[in-house]
């Protein structure tokens, strides 16, 4: 059972235990849909929806589930919310759904979600699980925004579709390609470690 | 209650509740999803066959569909052909419009593509590619102008401008259109669809 | 010839790791030594091929005919989770030495996006049964290829002077980026 303050419970998801930069989880979607800020944001919000509701449900029913079938149960819960998110996007945001391809259904295997159920929601109160989910989601959205902003501005000269770089700028096409995603994330991970070392020393 | 039965009951309950819940959500969204797909096609038809307000599906086979367009008075504005073929990177789905005498291509739009972003993907760009598809001569096969002409005026009506840096994607689009044109003329001349029999070359 | 195209595309042109970004966790986690990379690749290819078959059957014999498309995500992931359990039990009984080699990797495969991705992409592209099997097998090989290449490079990198902050995941991703660039060259192979 966690004993952190509510504030600390939330904030840990942002930096100390940032799911992407520190825990190295959920990298598939992070790399795949961060070519543009809009798809990165959509992924972040969809994952937030799934994480929060899955955590709420799992932590509410945790006492009813025998340990041996807990993973299977968590998976069914998560998969259901992913399906809802996917259907919602297909119905109300069709162009974005098309742009994201198979990656919305793939939220179901985003290790962040199952990881949080196993590590936290199944062992903590509903309230705390909600805060934890909120924090982790925020951290995830942060990672997605940083990556997609860099990739879209350098790779296409736009931000959310609006031109931000002048005509003098020749876009670095590599940034929108898979290679650019890998390279950017690798460098960002390095930077995250440097920042951590520096703050540890001071 | 033994552990195994408890396990089974829990799993079944979770499964049933989720299943029921999802069925409900699916019911709510089903219509809108189908509508979205339909709207995409209709908007494409209106874009490539100017003046169209309604359409009718005339013929459908795998990766190839023919629509006819009508205006408010019910007169035929032309035909729209949706076709899918192999692009440079993956499949390309496009739609082009042709007038009712099958002599002139009235426009082209790309519905689905996965070409290289920033390069091949320019086939969806009006300035770089799509504008050159208006008013093309559909009586024979179309060809690529390589290197691209400086202005629309310099292009002959059976030529399309290549996209600089995306020659192959441009070529693939052209191939799909040429192939579809032949298919369209063949199907209409054989009287296989309801529509006026056209005099085709 | 379409089958050959699907196969080559899955292994090289649209490589699951370097193009679709699937299977990154094991790709980064298990690519430090060539032999463990090879074992993981084998396990994944095996599970992927079976998943391809089962997911096709479920999708085309149950889900689509009864208008249950929306249950795709739930059914696929449950199938995968059960398959992995079964495969693990099976290998443990049939060949303990093989279990020793592959065993620990198998549970990891359940959340391997590559398997789920395979089922979803094959369903999205509406492949026939044979196409799905070829696609599954090819993607598994593509994953194995990528992970072995990565392990080979990382074994060499161990002896190189990598800057402190980039050690581990950082440099692995940068290497993956360069590999992705190289594999980019395969585009257009099938035109």
Coordinates of C-alpha atoms in Angstrom, one line a residue:
Chain A
X1 CA 0.0 0.0 0.0
X2 CA 1.4 3.3 -1.0
X3 CA 1.9 6.0 1.6
X4 CA 2.9 8.9 -0.5
X5 CA 1.1 12.2 -0.3
X6 CA -1.5 12.8 -3.0
X7 CA 0.7 15.4 -4.6
X8 CA 3.7 13.1 -4.7
X9 CA 1.6 10.2 -6.0
X10 CA 0.6 12.3 -9.0
X11 CA 3.9 14.0 -9.7
X12 CA 5.9 10.8 -9.8
X13 CA 4.4 9.9 -13.1
X14 CA 5.8 13.1 -14.6
X15 CA 9.4 12.6 -14.0
X16 CA 10.8 10.2 -11.4
X17 CA 8.8 7.3 -12.7
X18 CA 8.0 8.7 -16.2
X19 CA 6.7 5.6 -18.0
X20 CA 8.6 6.4 -21.2
X21 CA 11.8 8.2 -20.2
X22 CA 12.5 6.4 -17.0
X23 CA 10.6 3.1 -17.0
X24 CA 11.1 2.5 -20.7
X25 CA 7.6 1.3 -21.2
X26 CA 5.0 2.0 -23.9
X27 CA 7.6 2.7 -26.6
X28 CA 5.8 1.1 -29.5
X29 CA 3.0 3.8 -29.6
X30 CA 5.5 6.5 -28.6
X31 CA 7.6 5.9 -31.7
X32 CA 4.7 5.0 -34.0
X33 CA 2.3 7.9 -33.8
X34 CA 4.5 10.9 -32.9
X35 CA 5.1 11.9 -36.5
X36 CA 2.6 14.7 -35.9
X37 CA 1.5 16.4 -32.7
X38 CA -2.2 15.8 -33.4
X39 CA -1.8 12.0 -33.5
X40 CA 0.6 12.0 -30.6
X41 CA -2.0 14.0 -28.5
X42 CA -4.8 11.7 -29.6
X43 CA -2.8 8.6 -28.6
X44 CA -2.0 10.2 -25.2
X45 CA -5.6 11.0 -24.5
X46 CA -6.8 7.6 -25.7
X47 CA -4.3 5.9 -23.4
X48 CA -5.2 8.2 -20.6
X49 CA -8.8 7.1 -20.9
X50 CA -7.9 3.5 -20.9
X51 CA -5.5 3.7 -18.0
X52 CA -7.7 5.7 -15.8
X53 CA -10.8 3.6 -16.3
X54 CA -9.0 0.3 -16.1
X55 CA -7.3 1.4 -12.9
X56 CA -10.6 2.4 -11.4
X57 CA -12.3 -0.9 -12.3
X58 CA -9.4 -3.1 -11.3
X59 CA -8.9 -1.4 -8.0
X60 CA -12.6 -1.6 -7.3
X61 CA -12.9 -5.4 -7.9
X62 CA -9.4 -6.4 -6.8
X63 CA -10.7 -8.4 -3.8
X64 CA -13.1 -10.4 -5.9
X65 CA -10.5 -11.8 -8.3
X66 CA -8.5 -14.9 -7.4
X67 CA -4.8 -14.3 -7.9
X68 CA -4.4 -17.0 -10.6
X69 CA -6.8 -15.3 -13.0
X70 CA -5.9 -11.8 -12.3
X71 CA -3.8 -11.1 -15.4
X72 CA -6.5 -12.6 -17.6
X73 CA -9.1 -10.4 -15.9
X74 CA -7.1 -7.3 -16.2
X75 CA -6.5 -8.0 -19.8
X76 CA -10.3 -8.3 -20.5
X77 CA -10.9 -5.0 -18.6
X78 CA -8.2 -3.2 -20.5
X79 CA -9.2 -4.6 -23.9
X80 CA -12.8 -3.5 -23.3
X81 CA -11.8 0.1 -22.7
X82 CA -9.4 0.1 -25.6
X83 CA -12.3 -1.1 -27.8
X84 CA -14.5 1.7 -26.5
X85 CA -11.7 4.3 -27.3
X86 CA -11.2 2.8 -30.7
X87 CA -14.9 2.8 -31.6
X88 CA -15.3 6.4 -30.3
X89 CA -12.4 7.6 -32.5
X90 CA -13.8 5.8 -35.5
X91 CA -17.2 7.3 -35.0
X92 CA -16.3 10.9 -34.0
X93 CA -12.8 11.5 -35.3
X94 CA -12.6 9.4 -38.4
X95 CA -9.6 11.2 -40.1
X96 CA -7.5 10.9 -36.9
X97 CA -8.5 7.3 -36.5
X98 CA -7.4 6.6 -40.0
X99 CA -4.1 8.4 -39.5
X100 CA -3.3 6.2 -36.4
X101 CA -4.0 2.9 -38.1
X102 CA -3.7 -0.2 -36.0
X103 CA -2.1 1.7 -33.1
X104 CA -5.2 2.5 -31.1
X105 CA -6.1 -1.2 -30.7
X106 CA -2.5 -1.8 -29.8
X107 CA -2.9 0.3 -26.7
X108 CA -4.1 -3.0 -25.2
X109 CA -0.5 -4.2 -25.2
X110 CA 1.0 -1.0 -24.0
X111 CA 3.0 -2.3 -21.0
X112 CA 2.3 0.9 -19.1
X113 CA -1.4 -0.1 -18.6
X114 CA -1.0 -3.7 -17.5
X115 CA 2.1 -2.7 -15.6
X116 CA 0.1 -0.2 -13.5
X117 CA -2.7 -2.7 -12.8
X118 CA -0.2 -5.3 -11.6
X119 CA 2.0 -2.9 -9.7
X120 CA -0.4 -0.4 -8.2
X121 CA -4.2 -0.6 -8.9
X122 CA -4.4 -4.2 -7.6
X123 CA -2.8 -3.1 -4.3
X124 CA -4.2 0.3 -3.6
X125 CA -7.4 2.1 -3.0
X126 CA -9.6 3.3 -5.8
X127 CA -8.8 7.0 -5.0
X128 CA -5.0 6.4 -5.0
X129 CA -5.2 4.3 -8.1
X130 CA -7.0 7.1 -9.9
X131 CA -4.3 9.6 -8.9
X132 CA -1.5 7.2 -10.0
X133 CA -3.2 6.6 -13.3
X134 CA -3.6 10.4 -13.8
X135 CA 0.1 10.9 -13.0
X136 CA 1.3 8.2 -15.3
X137 CA -0.9 9.4 -18.1
X138 CA 0.4 12.9 -17.7
X139 CA 3.9 11.6 -17.9
X140 CA 3.1 9.6 -21.0
X141 CA 1.4 12.6 -22.7
X142 CA 4.4 14.7 -21.8
X143 CA 6.7 12.2 -23.5
X144 CA 4.4 12.0 -26.6
X145 CA 4.2 15.8 -26.9
X146 CA 7.9 16.3 -26.6
X147 CA 8.7 13.7 -29.2
X148 CA 6.0 14.7 -31.6
X149 CA 6.7 18.4 -31.4
X150 CA 10.4 17.8 -32.3
X151 CA 9.5 15.4 -35.1
X152 CA 6.7 17.6 -36.6
X153 CA 8.6 20.9 -36.4
X154 CA 11.9 19.5 -37.8
X155 CA 10.3 17.0 -40.1
X156 CA 7.6 19.1 -41.7
X157 CA 8.0 22.6 -40.4
X158 CA 4.5 22.6 -38.9
X159 CA 3.0 22.3 -35.5
X160 CA -0.6 20.9 -35.3
X161 CA -0.6 21.4 -39.1
X162 CA 0.2 25.1 -39.0
X163 CA 3.3 26.3 -40.7
X164 CA 5.8 27.5 -38.0
X165 CA 9.0 27.4 -39.8
X166 CA 9.6 30.0 -42.6
X167 CA 10.2 29.2 -46.2
X168 CA 13.9 29.1 -45.6
X169 CA 13.6 25.9 -43.7
X170 CA 14.1 22.7 -45.6
X171 CA 12.3 20.0 -43.5
X172 CA 14.4 17.1 -42.3
X173 CA 12.2 14.4 -43.8
X174 CA 14.0 11.7 -41.8
X175 CA 12.3 13.0 -38.7
X176 CA 8.9 11.8 -39.9
X177 CA 10.3 8.5 -40.9
X178 CA 10.7 5.6 -38.5
X179 CA 14.4 6.2 -38.3
X180 CA 13.9 9.7 -37.0
X181 CA 11.6 8.4 -34.3
X182 CA 14.3 6.0 -33.0
X183 CA 17.0 8.6 -33.2
X184 CA 15.0 11.3 -31.4
X185 CA 13.9 9.0 -28.6
X186 CA 17.4 7.7 -28.1
X187 CA 18.8 11.2 -27.8
X188 CA 16.0 12.3 -25.5
X189 CA 16.7 9.3 -23.2
X190 CA 20.3 10.4 -23.1
X191 CA 19.3 13.9 -22.2
X192 CA 16.9 12.6 -19.5
X193 CA 19.7 10.7 -17.9
X194 CA 22.0 13.7 -18.0
X195 CA 19.4 15.9 -16.3
X196 CA 18.8 13.2 -13.7
X197 CA 22.5 13.0 -12.9
X198 CA 22.8 16.8 -12.6
X199 CA 19.9 17.1 -10.3
X200 CA 21.2 14.2 -8.1
X201 CA 24.5 16.0 -7.7
X202 CA 23.0 19.3 -6.6
Chain B
X1 CA -16.7 -22.8 -3.1
X2 CA -13.5 -24.4 -4.6
X3 CA -10.9 -22.3 -6.1
X4 CA -11.4 -23.6 -9.6
X5 CA -15.1 -22.9 -9.7
X6 CA -14.4 -19.5 -8.2
X7 CA -11.9 -18.8 -11.0
X8 CA -14.3 -19.9 -13.7
X9 CA -17.2 -17.9 -12.3
X10 CA -15.1 -14.7 -12.0
X11 CA -13.7 -15.1 -15.5
X12 CA -17.0 -15.8 -17.0
X13 CA -18.7 -12.9 -15.2
X14 CA -15.9 -10.5 -16.2
X15 CA -16.2 -11.7 -19.8
X16 CA -20.0 -11.4 -19.9
X17 CA -20.1 -8.0 -18.4
X18 CA -17.4 -6.7 -20.8
X19 CA -19.1 -8.4 -23.7
X20 CA -22.4 -6.9 -23.0
X21 CA -21.0 -3.5 -22.4
X22 CA -19.1 -3.6 -25.6
X23 CA -22.1 -4.7 -27.5
X24 CA -23.9 -1.7 -26.2
X25 CA -21.2 0.7 -27.3
X26 CA -20.9 -1.0 -30.7
X27 CA -24.7 -0.4 -31.2
X28 CA -24.3 3.2 -30.4
X29 CA -21.4 3.9 -32.7
X30 CA -22.1 1.5 -35.5
X31 CA -24.2 3.9 -37.6
X32 CA -21.8 6.8 -37.3
X33 CA -18.8 4.7 -38.3
X34 CA -20.6 3.4 -41.4
X35 CA -21.6 7.0 -42.2
X36 CA -18.1 8.2 -41.9
X37 CA -16.8 5.8 -44.5
X38 CA -19.7 6.6 -46.8
X39 CA -19.2 10.3 -46.4
X40 CA -15.6 10.0 -47.3
X41 CA -16.5 8.4 -50.6
X42 CA -19.3 10.9 -51.3
X43 CA -17.1 13.9 -50.7
X44 CA -14.5 12.4 -53.0
X45 CA -17.1 12.0 -55.8
X46 CA -18.3 15.6 -55.4
X47 CA -14.7 16.7 -55.5
X48 CA -13.8 15.0 -58.7
X49 CA -17.1 15.3 -60.7
X50 CA -18.0 19.0 -60.4
X51 CA -21.7 19.8 -60.0
X52 CA -22.6 16.4 -58.5
X53 CA -25.2 16.4 -55.7
X54 CA -26.1 12.7 -55.6
X55 CA -24.5 9.5 -56.8
X56 CA -25.2 6.0 -57.6
X57 CA -23.0 2.9 -57.4
X58 CA -23.1 1.2 -60.8
X59 CA -20.5 -1.5 -60.6
X60 CA -18.3 -3.0 -58.0
X61 CA -15.5 -5.6 -58.1
X62 CA -12.4 -6.0 -56.0
X63 CA -10.4 -2.8 -55.8
X64 CA -12.5 -1.1 -58.5
X65 CA -15.9 0.7 -58.2
X66 CA -17.8 2.9 -60.7
X67 CA -20.2 5.6 -59.5
X68 CA -22.3 7.9 -61.6
X69 CA -23.0 11.4 -60.5
X70 CA -26.1 13.4 -60.9
X71 CA -27.0 17.0 -60.3
X72 CA -30.2 18.3 -58.6
X73 CA -32.2 17.9 -61.8
X74 CA -31.1 14.3 -62.2
X75 CA -28.9 14.9 -65.2
X76 CA -25.7 12.9 -65.3
X77 CA -22.7 15.0 -64.4
X78 CA -20.2 12.2 -65.1
X79 CA -18.7 9.1 -63.6
X80 CA -16.4 8.6 -60.6
X81 CA -14.1 5.6 -60.5
X82 CA -12.6 4.4 -57.3
X83 CA -9.6 2.2 -57.7
X84 CA -6.9 0.6 -55.6
X85 CA -3.5 -0.4 -56.8
X86 CA 0.1 -0.9 -55.6
X87 CA 2.0 2.3 -54.9
X88 CA 5.7 2.7 -54.1
X89 CA 5.4 2.0 -50.5
X90 CA 2.0 0.3 -50.0
X91 CA -1.4 0.3 -51.6
X92 CA -2.9 3.6 -53.0
X93 CA -6.7 4.1 -53.2
X94 CA -7.7 7.0 -55.4
X95 CA -10.8 8.3 -57.2
X96 CA -10.9 10.2 -60.5
X97 CA -13.8 11.8 -62.2
X98 CA -14.6 11.5 -65.9
X99 CA -17.3 13.3 -67.9
X100 CA -20.3 11.5 -69.2
X101 CA -19.0 11.2 -72.7
X102 CA -15.8 9.6 -71.3
X103 CA -13.6 12.1 -73.1
X104 CA -12.3 14.2 -70.3
X105 CA -10.9 13.5 -66.8
X106 CA -12.4 16.1 -64.5
X107 CA -10.3 15.6 -61.4
X108 CA -8.4 13.2 -59.1
X109 CA -8.3 12.8 -55.4
X110 CA -6.3 10.4 -53.2
X111 CA -8.3 8.5 -50.6
X112 CA -5.7 6.3 -49.0
X113 CA -2.0 6.2 -49.3
X114 CA 1.1 5.3 -47.3
X115 CA 3.8 6.8 -49.4
X116 CA 6.9 8.4 -48.0
X117 CA 5.9 11.4 -46.0
X118 CA 7.2 14.7 -47.5
X119 CA 8.0 13.1 -50.8
X120 CA 5.6 10.4 -52.3
X121 CA 2.9 11.7 -50.0
X122 CA 2.8 14.8 -52.1
X123 CA 0.4 13.0 -54.4
X124 CA -2.2 14.3 -52.1
X125 CA -1.1 17.9 -52.5
X126 CA -3.1 20.2 -54.8
X127 CA -0.2 22.4 -55.9
X128 CA 2.3 19.7 -56.4
X129 CA 0.1 17.1 -58.2
X130 CA -3.6 17.1 -58.0
X131 CA -4.2 20.4 -59.9
X132 CA -2.7 18.8 -63.1
X133 CA -5.4 16.3 -63.2
X134 CA -8.2 18.7 -64.2
X135 CA -9.2 18.6 -67.8
X136 CA -7.1 15.7 -69.1
X137 CA -7.7 13.9 -72.3
X138 CA -9.2 10.5 -71.5
X139 CA -9.5 9.2 -75.0
X140 CA -6.1 7.4 -74.8
X141 CA -3.5 6.6 -72.2
X142 CA -2.1 9.4 -70.1
X143 CA 1.7 9.9 -69.8
X144 CA 4.1 11.5 -67.3
X145 CA 5.9 14.7 -68.1
X146 CA 9.4 14.2 -66.7
X147 CA 11.0 16.6 -65.8
X148 CA 7.9 18.5 -64.8
X149 CA 6.7 21.4 -66.9
X150 CA 7.0 24.9 -65.5
X151 CA 3.3 25.8 -65.7
X152 CA 0.0 24.2 -66.4
X153 CA -0.1 25.8 -69.9
X154 CA 3.0 24.0 -71.0
X155 CA 1.5 20.6 -70.3
X156 CA -0.3 18.8 -73.2
X157 CA -3.7 17.5 -72.2
X158 CA -2.6 13.9 -72.1
X159 CA 0.3 14.6 -69.8
X160 CA 0.6 14.8 -66.0
X161 CA 3.4 16.6 -64.2
X162 CA 5.7 14.4 -62.1
X163 CA 6.4 15.4 -58.6
X164 CA 10.1 16.2 -58.1
X165 CA 11.6 13.6 -55.8
X166 CA 8.5 11.3 -56.1
X167 CA 8.7 10.0 -59.6
X168 CA 7.7 6.5 -58.7
X169 CA 4.7 7.5 -56.6
X170 CA 3.5 9.7 -59.5
X171 CA 4.0 6.9 -61.9
X172 CA 2.1 4.5 -59.8
X173 CA -0.9 6.8 -59.6
X174 CA -0.8 7.2 -63.4
X175 CA -0.7 3.4 -63.9
X176 CA -3.7 2.9 -61.7
X177 CA -5.6 5.6 -63.6
X178 CA -4.7 4.3 -67.0
X179 CA -5.6 0.7 -66.1
X180 CA -8.9 1.9 -64.6
X181 CA -9.7 3.9 -67.7
X182 CA -9.4 0.9 -69.9
X183 CA -11.5 -1.2 -67.5
X184 CA -14.1 1.5 -67.4
X185 CA -14.4 1.8 -71.2
X186 CA -14.6 -1.9 -71.6
X187 CA -17.3 -2.3 -69.0
X188 CA -19.4 0.5 -70.4
X189 CA -19.0 -0.6 -74.0
X190 CA -20.1 -4.1 -73.1
X191 CA -23.2 -2.6 -71.7
X192 CA -22.5 -4.2 -68.3
X193 CA -23.8 -1.3 -66.3
X194 CA -27.0 0.7 -66.6
X195 CA -26.1 3.8 -68.3
X196 CA -26.0 5.3 -71.8
X197 CA -23.9 3.2 -74.2
X198 CA -21.0 5.4 -75.1
X199 CA -19.0 5.6 -78.3
X200 CA -15.6 4.9 -77.1
X201 CA -12.4 4.6 -79.2
Chain C
X1 CA 3.5 -14.0 -56.6
X2 CA 1.4 -11.9 -54.3
X3 CA 2.5 -14.3 -51.5
X4 CA 6.2 -13.7 -52.2
X5 CA 5.6 -10.0 -52.1
X6 CA 3.8 -10.3 -48.7
X7 CA 6.7 -12.4 -47.4
X8 CA 9.5 -10.1 -48.5
X9 CA 7.6 -7.1 -47.4
X10 CA 7.1 -8.5 -43.9
X11 CA 10.8 -9.4 -43.5
X12 CA 12.5 -6.5 -45.2
X13 CA 10.4 -3.6 -46.5
X14 CA 7.9 -3.3 -43.7
X15 CA 9.9 -5.0 -41.0
X16 CA 7.9 -5.2 -37.9
X17 CA 10.4 -3.7 -35.6
X18 CA 12.1 -1.1 -37.9
X19 CA 8.9 0.1 -39.8
X20 CA 5.9 -0.8 -37.6
X21 CA 7.7 -0.2 -34.3
X22 CA 6.3 -3.4 -32.9
X23 CA 8.2 -5.6 -30.4
X24 CA 10.4 -2.8 -29.1
X25 CA 10.5 -4.0 -25.5
X26 CA 12.0 -7.4 -26.2
X27 CA 14.0 -5.8 -29.0
X28 CA 15.8 -3.6 -26.6
X29 CA 15.7 -5.9 -23.6
X30 CA 16.8 -9.2 -25.2
X31 CA 19.3 -8.0 -27.8
X32 CA 22.4 -7.9 -25.8
X33 CA 23.7 -11.3 -26.8
X34 CA 23.3 -13.0 -30.1
X35 CA 22.2 -16.4 -28.8
X36 CA 19.5 -15.1 -26.5
X37 CA 18.4 -12.8 -29.3
X38 CA 18.1 -15.9 -31.5
X39 CA 16.1 -17.8 -29.0
X40 CA 13.7 -14.9 -28.5
X41 CA 13.4 -14.6 -32.3
X42 CA 12.5 -18.3 -32.6
X43 CA 10.0 -18.1 -29.8
X44 CA 8.4 -15.1 -31.3
X45 CA 8.3 -16.5 -34.8
X46 CA 6.7 -19.7 -33.4
X47 CA 4.0 -17.9 -31.5
X48 CA 3.4 -15.5 -34.4
X49 CA 2.8 -18.2 -36.9
X50 CA 0.3 -20.0 -34.6
X51 CA -1.4 -16.7 -33.7
X52 CA -1.8 -15.9 -37.4
X53 CA -3.7 -19.1 -37.9
X54 CA -5.9 -18.8 -34.8
X55 CA -6.7 -15.2 -35.2
X56 CA -7.7 -15.7 -38.8
X57 CA -10.0 -18.5 -37.8
X58 CA -11.6 -16.5 -35.0
X59 CA -12.0 -13.4 -37.1
X60 CA -13.4 -15.1 -40.2
X61 CA -15.4 -17.9 -38.7
X62 CA -16.9 -16.2 -35.7
X63 CA -16.5 -12.5 -35.5
X64 CA -17.3 -11.3 -39.0
X65 CA -20.1 -13.7 -39.8
X66 CA -21.9 -12.8 -36.6
X67 CA -21.2 -9.0 -36.9
X68 CA -19.0 -9.1 -33.8
X69 CA -16.1 -7.0 -35.3
X70 CA -15.9 -4.9 -32.1
X71 CA -14.8 -8.0 -30.1
X72 CA -11.6 -8.2 -32.2
X73 CA -9.4 -6.6 -29.7
X74 CA -10.7 -8.6 -26.7
X75 CA -10.7 -11.9 -28.4
X76 CA -7.3 -11.5 -30.1
X77 CA -5.5 -10.6 -26.8
X78 CA -7.2 -13.4 -24.9
X79 CA -6.2 -15.9 -27.6
X80 CA -2.6 -14.6 -27.5
X81 CA -2.4 -14.8 -23.7
X82 CA -3.8 -18.4 -23.7
X83 CA -1.6 -19.5 -26.7
X84 CA 1.5 -18.3 -24.9
X85 CA 0.5 -20.2 -21.7
X86 CA -0.1 -23.3 -23.8
X87 CA 3.1 -23.0 -25.7
X88 CA 5.0 -22.6 -22.5
X89 CA 3.4 -25.7 -20.9
X90 CA 3.9 -27.6 -24.1
X91 CA 7.6 -26.8 -24.4
X92 CA 8.2 -27.5 -20.8
X93 CA 6.8 -31.0 -21.2
X94 CA 8.2 -31.9 -24.6
X95 CA 11.7 -30.5 -24.3
X96 CA 13.1 -29.3 -21.0
X97 CA 16.4 -28.1 -22.5
X98 CA 14.4 -26.0 -25.0
X99 CA 12.4 -24.7 -22.1
X100 CA 15.6 -23.7 -20.4
X101 CA 16.7 -21.8 -23.4
X102 CA 13.4 -20.1 -24.2
X103 CA 11.4 -20.4 -21.1
X104 CA 11.8 -17.0 -19.5
X105 CA 11.1 -15.1 -22.7
X106 CA 7.7 -16.7 -23.3
X107 CA 5.6 -14.8 -20.7
X108 CA 7.2 -11.6 -22.0
X109 CA 5.7 -12.4 -25.4
X110 CA 2.2 -11.8 -24.3
X111 CA 2.6 -8.0 -24.1
X112 CA 4.9 -8.1 -27.1
X113 CA 3.0 -5.7 -29.4
X114 CA 4.4 -7.6 -32.3
X115 CA 2.0 -10.5 -31.8
X116 CA -1.1 -8.4 -31.3
X117 CA 0.1 -6.1 -34.1
X118 CA 0.3 -9.1 -36.4
X119 CA -3.2 -10.2 -35.7
X120 CA -4.6 -6.7 -36.1
X121 CA -2.7 -5.8 -39.3
X122 CA -3.5 -9.1 -41.0
X123 CA -7.2 -8.4 -40.1
X124 CA -7.0 -4.8 -41.3
X125 CA -5.5 -5.9 -44.6
X126 CA -8.1 -8.6 -45.0
X127 CA -5.6 -11.2 -45.9
X128 CA -6.8 -14.7 -46.9
X129 CA -5.8 -17.7 -44.7
X130 CA -2.7 -18.5 -46.7
X131 CA -1.7 -14.8 -46.9
X132 CA -2.1 -14.5 -43.1
X133 CA 0.1 -17.5 -42.4
X134 CA 2.8 -16.3 -44.7
X135 CA 2.5 -12.8 -43.2
X136 CA 2.8 -14.2 -39.7
X137 CA 5.8 -16.4 -40.4
X138 CA 7.5 -13.6 -42.4
X139 CA 6.9 -11.0 -39.7
X140 CA 8.4 -13.4 -37.1
X141 CA 11.5 -13.8 -39.3
X142 CA 11.7 -10.1 -39.8
X143 CA 11.6 -9.6 -36.0
X144 CA 14.3 -12.3 -35.6
X145 CA 16.4 -10.7 -38.3
X146 CA 16.2 -7.3 -36.7
X147 CA 16.9 -8.6 -33.2
X148 CA 19.9 -10.7 -34.3
X149 CA 21.4 -7.8 -36.2
X150 CA 20.9 -5.6 -33.2
X151 CA 22.5 -8.1 -30.9
X152 CA 25.5 -8.4 -33.2
X153 CA 26.0 -4.7 -33.2
X154 CA 25.5 -4.4 -29.4
X155 CA 28.0 -7.1 -28.7
X156 CA 30.5 -4.9 -30.6
X157 CA 29.3 -1.7 -28.9
X158 CA 30.1 -3.3 -25.5
X159 CA 33.7 -2.8 -26.4
X160 CA 33.3 0.8 -27.6
X161 CA 33.4 4.0 -25.7
X162 CA 29.7 5.0 -25.5
X163 CA 29.0 8.3 -23.7
X164 CA 27.6 7.6 -20.2
X165 CA 24.0 8.9 -20.6
X166 CA 23.5 7.0 -23.8
X167 CA 24.6 3.6 -22.5
X168 CA 21.9 1.0 -22.7
X169 CA 18.6 2.1 -24.1
X170 CA 19.8 5.4 -25.6
X171 CA 22.5 4.0 -27.9
X172 CA 20.3 1.0 -28.7
X173 CA 17.6 3.3 -30.0
X174 CA 20.1 5.3 -32.0
X175 CA 21.5 2.1 -33.6
X176 CA 17.9 1.1 -34.3
X177 CA 17.4 4.4 -36.0
X178 CA 20.4 3.8 -38.3
X179 CA 19.2 0.3 -39.0
X180 CA 15.8 1.7 -39.9
X181 CA 17.4 4.1 -42.3
X182 CA 19.3 1.2 -43.9
X183 CA 16.1 -0.9 -44.2
X184 CA 14.5 2.1 -45.8
X185 CA 16.5 1.2 -48.8
X186 CA 14.4 -1.8 -49.3
X187 CA 11.4 0.3 -50.2
X188 CA 10.5 0.0 -53.8
X189 CA 12.0 -3.5 -54.0
X190 CA 8.6 -4.9 -54.9
X191 CA 7.6 -2.4 -57.5

